[in-house]
Every structure is written in C-alpha cells, then in structure tokens.
Short mmCIF file of C-alpha atoms in Angstrom, two decimals:
data_model
loop_
_atom_site.label_atom_id
_atom_site.label_comp_id
_atom_site.label_asym_id
_atom_site.label_seq_id
_atom_site.Cartn_x
_atom_site.Cartn_y
_atom_site.Cartn_z
CA UNK J 1 44.41 147.86 -1.27
CA UNK J 2 45.88 147.56 1.96
CA UNK J 3 42.48 145.16 2.31
CA UNK J 4 43.12 143.93 -0.80
CA UNK J 5 45.99 141.95 -0.25
CA UNK J 6 45.32 141.14 3.75
CA UNK J 7 42.62 139.12 1.98
CA UNK J 8 45.02 137.31 -0.03
CA UNK J 9 47.51 136.80 2.43
CA UNK J 10 44.58 135.61 4.83
CA UNK J 11 43.51 132.85 1.88
CA UNK J 12 47.04 132.15 1.61
CA UNK J 13 47.81 131.19 4.90
CA UNK J 14 44.75 129.02 5.24
CA UNK J 15 46.00 127.36 2.29
CA UNK J 16 49.03 126.30 3.99
CA UNK J 17 47.32 125.19 7.42
CA UNK J 18 44.74 123.41 4.56
CA UNK J 19 47.99 121.95 2.61
CA UNK J 20 49.90 120.99 5.56
CA UNK J 21 46.71 119.50 7.18
CA UNK J 22 45.64 117.10 4.49
CA UNK J 23 48.45 117.16 1.78
CA UNK J 24 50.07 113.77 3.95
CA UNK J 25 45.85 111.82 4.35
CA UNK J 26 46.15 111.95 0.59
CA UNK J 27 48.63 110.85 0.34
CA UNK J 28 47.70 107.62 2.04
CA UNK J 29 44.49 107.62 0.08
CA UNK J 30 46.96 108.19 -3.48
CA UNK J 31 49.10 105.05 -2.54
CA UNK J 32 46.40 102.30 -1.52
CA UNK J 33 45.35 101.68 -4.91
CA UNK J 34 49.54 102.07 -6.14
CA UNK J 35 51.23 98.81 -7.58
CA UNK J 36 54.25 98.72 -5.61
CA UNK J 37 54.80 97.61 -2.36
CA UNK J 38 56.77 100.81 -1.72
CA UNK J 39 54.90 103.83 -0.78
CA UNK J 40 57.92 105.81 -2.47
CA UNK J 41 57.49 104.73 -6.21
CA UNK J 42 53.79 104.79 -8.30
CA UNK J 43 53.70 101.92 -10.33
CA UNK J 44 50.19 102.19 -11.02
CA UNK J 45 46.58 101.58 -10.04
CA UNK J 46 44.94 98.94 -8.25
CA UNK J 47 42.07 98.01 -6.21
CA UNK J 48 44.44 94.25 -5.45
CA UNK J 49 44.50 96.07 -1.93
CA UNK J 50 42.18 95.97 -0.87
CA UNK J 51 41.08 92.30 -1.93
CA UNK J 52 43.91 91.47 -0.14
CA UNK J 53 43.07 93.07 3.13
CA UNK J 54 39.68 91.68 3.17
CA UNK J 55 41.11 88.38 2.09
CA UNK J 56 43.43 88.74 5.74
CA UNK J 57 42.03 86.98 8.92
CA UNK J 58 43.89 88.21 11.75
CA UNK J 59 43.01 91.69 10.33
CA UNK J 60 39.25 91.13 10.13
CA UNK J 61 39.52 89.33 13.87
CA UNK J 62 40.87 92.78 14.75
CA UNK J 63 38.45 94.93 13.29
CA UNK J 64 35.84 91.79 14.93
CA UNK J 65 36.90 92.34 17.83
CA UNK J 66 36.75 96.49 17.47
CA UNK J 67 33.47 97.04 16.58
CA UNK J 68 33.00 95.11 19.38
CA UNK J 69 34.33 97.07 22.17
CA UNK J 70 32.70 100.25 20.55
CA UNK J 71 29.33 99.33 20.24
CA UNK J 72 28.78 97.45 24.04
CA UNK J 73 31.63 101.12 25.14
CA UNK J 74 29.05 103.19 23.36
CA UNK J 75 25.66 101.60 24.15
CA UNK J 76 27.39 102.01 28.24
CA UNK J 77 29.26 105.12 27.87
CA UNK J 78 26.04 106.87 26.70
CA UNK J 79 24.35 105.21 29.57
CA UNK J 80 26.59 106.35 32.43
CA UNK J 81 27.08 109.67 30.77
CA UNK J 82 23.68 110.70 30.36
CA UNK J 83 22.07 110.09 33.27
CA UNK J 84 25.02 111.59 35.16
CA UNK J 85 24.96 114.84 33.34
CA UNK J 86 21.63 115.45 34.02
CA UNK J 87 21.70 114.47 37.64
CA UNK J 88 24.92 116.27 38.01
CA UNK J 89 23.11 119.67 36.26
CA UNK J 90 19.28 118.59 37.91
CA UNK J 91 21.30 118.50 41.68
CA UNK J 92 23.29 120.78 44.31
CA UNK J 93 24.72 119.10 47.07
CA UNK J 94 28.30 119.84 48.56
CA UNK J 95 31.29 118.66 46.63
CA UNK J 96 29.74 118.89 43.23
CA UNK J 97 32.42 121.32 42.43
CA UNK J 98 35.02 119.03 43.14
CA UNK J 99 33.02 115.25 42.02
CA UNK J 100 32.89 117.30 38.97
CA UNK J 101 36.70 118.19 38.27
CA UNK J 102 37.57 114.00 39.82
CA UNK J 103 34.50 113.58 36.18
CA UNK J 104 36.45 115.26 33.79
CA UNK J 105 40.35 115.27 35.11
CA UNK J 106 40.40 111.24 32.22
CA UNK J 107 39.77 114.40 29.32
CA UNK J 108 42.74 116.98 30.58
CA UNK J 109 45.26 113.80 31.78
CA UNK J 110 47.80 111.83 28.99
CA UNK J 111 46.56 109.02 27.84
CA UNK J 112 49.23 106.69 28.32
CA UNK J 113 49.23 108.26 32.07
CA UNK J 114 45.41 106.59 31.91
CA UNK J 115 46.53 103.59 30.34
CA UNK J 116 49.30 103.36 33.65
CA UNK J 117 46.50 103.40 35.49
CA UNK J 118 44.45 101.26 34.32
CA UNK J 119 46.44 97.90 33.80
CA UNK J 120 47.95 98.69 37.78
CA UNK J 121 44.64 98.82 39.19
CA UNK J 122 43.22 95.56 36.97
CA UNK J 123 47.39 94.64 38.21
CA UNK J 124 45.73 95.16 42.05
CA UNK J 125 42.37 93.49 41.69
CA UNK J 126 43.68 90.27 39.66
CA UNK J 127 42.10 91.05 36.97
CA UNK J 128 43.23 88.84 33.88
CA UNK J 129 43.66 91.58 30.80
CA UNK J 130 41.37 90.83 27.86
CA UNK J 131 37.76 90.94 26.72
CA UNK J 132 36.30 92.13 30.00
CA UNK J 133 39.18 94.64 31.01
CA UNK J 134 39.18 96.06 27.31
CA UNK J 135 35.53 97.19 27.13
CA UNK J 136 36.06 98.72 30.88
CA UNK J 137 38.95 100.89 30.15
CA UNK J 138 36.99 102.66 27.08
CA UNK J 139 33.75 103.22 28.94
CA UNK J 140 35.73 104.62 31.29
CA UNK J 141 37.60 107.87 29.39
CA UNK J 142 33.92 107.71 27.24
CA UNK J 143 31.98 108.63 30.15
CA UNK J 144 33.23 112.25 30.55
CA UNK J 145 32.82 113.06 26.50
CA UNK J 146 29.77 112.18 26.84
CA UNK J 147 28.83 113.85 30.04
CA UNK J 148 30.76 117.43 28.35
CA UNK J 149 28.54 117.30 25.57
CA UNK J 150 24.95 116.16 27.32
CA UNK J 151 26.22 119.20 29.52
CA UNK J 152 26.10 121.36 26.78
CA UNK J 153 22.94 120.58 24.96
CA UNK J 154 21.23 120.80 28.88
CA UNK J 155 22.80 124.86 29.56
CA UNK J 156 19.36 125.76 27.54
CA UNK J 157 16.93 123.59 28.95
CA UNK J 158 13.91 124.80 30.71
CA UNK J 159 13.38 123.58 33.80
CA UNK J 160 9.95 124.69 33.81
CA UNK J 161 9.13 122.05 31.45
CA UNK J 162 9.71 118.71 33.84
CA UNK J 163 8.09 121.18 36.30
CA UNK J 164 4.83 121.01 34.44
CA UNK J 165 4.84 117.65 33.82
CA UNK J 166 5.39 116.71 37.07
CA UNK J 167 2.20 119.48 38.03
CA UNK J 168 0.84 116.97 34.90
CA UNK J 169 0.99 114.13 37.40
CA UNK J 170 3.95 112.45 35.61
CA UNK J 171 6.47 110.15 38.17
CA UNK J 172 10.13 111.11 37.70
CA UNK J 173 10.83 108.46 35.38
CA UNK J 174 8.24 109.19 32.87
CA UNK J 175 9.33 113.05 33.56
CA UNK J 176 12.78 111.58 32.44
CA UNK J 177 11.46 109.73 29.34
CA UNK J 178 8.80 111.56 27.72
CA UNK J 179 10.72 115.22 28.43
CA UNK J 180 14.25 115.47 29.34
CA UNK J 181 15.65 113.13 26.88
CA UNK J 182 13.72 114.19 23.80
CA UNK J 183 14.84 117.29 24.34
CA UNK J 184 18.21 116.56 25.20
CA UNK J 185 18.64 114.28 22.68
CA UNK J 186 20.21 115.67 20.00
CA UNK J 187 23.00 115.70 22.14
CA UNK J 188 23.21 112.19 24.02
CA UNK J 189 23.24 111.17 19.93
CA UNK J 190 26.26 113.31 19.37
CA UNK J 191 27.61 112.16 22.42
CA UNK J 192 27.88 107.93 21.68
CA UNK J 193 28.78 109.14 17.98
CA UNK J 194 31.83 110.50 19.52
CA UNK J 195 32.40 107.97 21.66
CA UNK J 196 31.80 105.32 19.20
CA UNK J 197 34.92 107.13 17.38
CA UNK J 198 37.04 107.84 20.08
CA UNK J 199 36.32 104.06 21.13
CA UNK J 200 37.92 102.55 17.10
CA UNK J 201 40.56 105.19 16.97
CA UNK J 202 41.94 104.52 20.46
CA UNK J 203 45.57 103.07 19.95
CA UNK J 204 47.20 104.00 23.46
CA UNK J 205 45.56 102.45 26.37
CA UNK J 206 44.08 99.98 24.87
CA UNK J 207 47.43 98.58 23.92
CA UNK J 208 48.10 98.61 28.29
CA UNK J 209 44.76 97.15 29.07
CA UNK J 210 44.10 94.46 25.74
CA UNK J 211 45.49 90.97 26.46
CA UNK J 212 45.81 87.55 24.13
CA UNK J 213 43.02 87.11 21.50
CA UNK J 214 41.44 91.07 22.40
CA UNK J 215 44.07 93.18 19.48
CA UNK J 216 42.18 95.79 18.38
CA UNK J 217 41.96 96.87 14.87
CA UNK J 218 44.44 100.00 15.41
CA UNK J 219 46.93 98.09 17.80
CA UNK J 220 46.52 96.05 14.58
CA UNK J 221 47.58 98.90 11.98
CA UNK J 222 50.46 99.41 14.37
CA UNK J 223 52.42 95.87 14.94
CA UNK J 224 51.55 96.05 10.79
CA UNK J 225 53.61 99.18 10.64
CA UNK J 226 56.48 97.38 12.97
CA UNK J 227 57.50 95.49 9.56
CA UNK J 228 57.25 97.95 7.14
CA UNK J 229 54.15 100.64 6.03
CA UNK J 230 52.50 98.08 2.66
CA UNK J 231 49.21 99.81 1.12
CA UNK J 232 47.49 97.35 2.58
CA UNK J 233 47.91 99.49 5.73
CA UNK J 234 47.29 102.46 3.33
CA UNK J 235 44.29 100.82 2.49
CA UNK J 236 43.14 99.77 6.10
CA UNK J 237 43.75 103.64 7.07
CA UNK J 238 41.37 105.16 4.32
CA UNK J 239 38.62 102.89 5.26
CA UNK J 240 38.76 104.09 8.94
CA UNK J 241 38.92 107.80 7.71
CA UNK J 242 36.33 107.19 5.61
CA UNK J 243 34.03 105.41 8.68
CA UNK J 244 35.37 108.01 10.73
CA UNK J 245 34.42 110.62 8.50
CA UNK J 246 31.09 109.67 7.69
CA UNK J 247 30.15 109.30 11.60
CA UNK J 248 31.14 113.04 11.96
CA UNK J 249 29.02 113.78 8.54
CA UNK J 250 25.96 112.17 10.29
CA UNK J 251 27.23 114.45 14.61
CA UNK J 252 27.35 117.30 12.16
CA UNK J 253 24.17 116.50 11.18
CA UNK J 254 22.07 115.77 13.93
CA UNK J 255 23.80 119.56 15.48
CA UNK J 256 23.13 121.33 12.24
CA UNK J 257 19.22 120.20 12.70
CA UNK J 258 18.07 120.52 16.09
CA UNK J 259 20.09 124.30 16.72
#
C-alpha cells in the first residue's frame, strides 16, 4: 500500500513539474492561432498571423541575419572546438589544467559579463560593431561547448587505433581524418547542432555586440515585445521552437545510434 501511494505521489509530482514547464509554451502556441490581437481573449482560430509574419520584411531580414551568423558560427566553432578538444586530449604539457579552465570559463560566467567583456574588447581595438563582431562573439562562446561534447566522445577512445594506423604508414593528418574523426563524428555532429541552437537563440551577448544592420531574430523579437505581445510574436516564437526541437531531436537520434 505504501509503495502504491509513493508511486501515485511520484506521478502527481512529475505531472505538476511538467505542467509548470510546458503549460506556458502550450499557451503561447495556442494563441499564435488566435484571431484577436489580445492574448487574453480567444476569439477564434486563424492562420493569418503566420501569413503576416512572412510578409514582415524586417522580421525576414532579421531571420536571414540569424541563420547566416548561426551557419558561419557552427562551421568555425565546430572546426576550432574539435581540433582543440583532440589536441587537449592527446597531448600533455605544463599548465594544461589551467588552460582547460580558461577555455571552459565562457560556459560558467554569466552571459551579461561575457557580452560586456566583448564589447569592451571591440571598443579598445576600435572595431566597429556589426556583422563581424557578432560572428566573432558567437564563435567565442560556442567553441567551449563543442570542446565539452567532443571531449566526452574522446573519453572512450582507444589510442591504440591511432598507433596502429601510424605503424602502417599513415601520416598524423591521415590518421586524424581517416581514423580519429570517424570515431568522434557523432560528438562533432552533436556539438555542431548544439552550437547552431545556442547561436540562433542568443539574446544577451548579441545585444552588446550587434551593430546597425546586424539585428538578429531574437533581438527583433525582444524589440517587438516592448510594444506588446501580439499573436505575430507568438507565431514567430512557435516557429523558432519547432526548429529548435527538430535540431535537438536530430542530435538525440545521432547520439542514440552511436552508443
């Protein structure tokens, strides 16, 4: 009887947690189909707000900027993070622990501190804020996330495979491309997908380093919210949620297939 009550309480508690987490998201999605401009009153079902969203040139331009930054950031951060993770895993040198701590520092410090620091750096270097500074900032905070994911994949890597390849005449680069990279590929892909999601979702750091003409989609949503939340914003948020969930689903499938 006690076990039955315990299970019932666990199910009830879990239901409350999931309700608290996902009910606001469900309401946001529901009101993206609301005919009324007010989110407080449901007047009927419509797709009009999605149509108006795709006719909004400012939003489409911001979406284009976000996707461009995200793709460039994903490619650059994945390459840098993967090579850094392999190097840190393979080689041992004095000060390695301190260097690893510095590399992973952007993960633990608040985003607002990171944003102000990058803004101060670009200001001291007299670099005008714009698309370049936005991409550079995204790469800076994305590389450590790629390194964490790839290092986790390297934890179970057998170094004897590399030694066997080099004994058979493979160069270090051939060993990396044909032996190491295929083994850690799931971690690299997962890190790339995580980087893309973080980049397209960032607000705080982008707020400090984005200049005129380089407004991202999250910043555009933030500016639209200042004038009141309309179903058009709900529709935009719903589409971003769908894209993010698709990326997470793909990453999970890749991880499961390679376990």
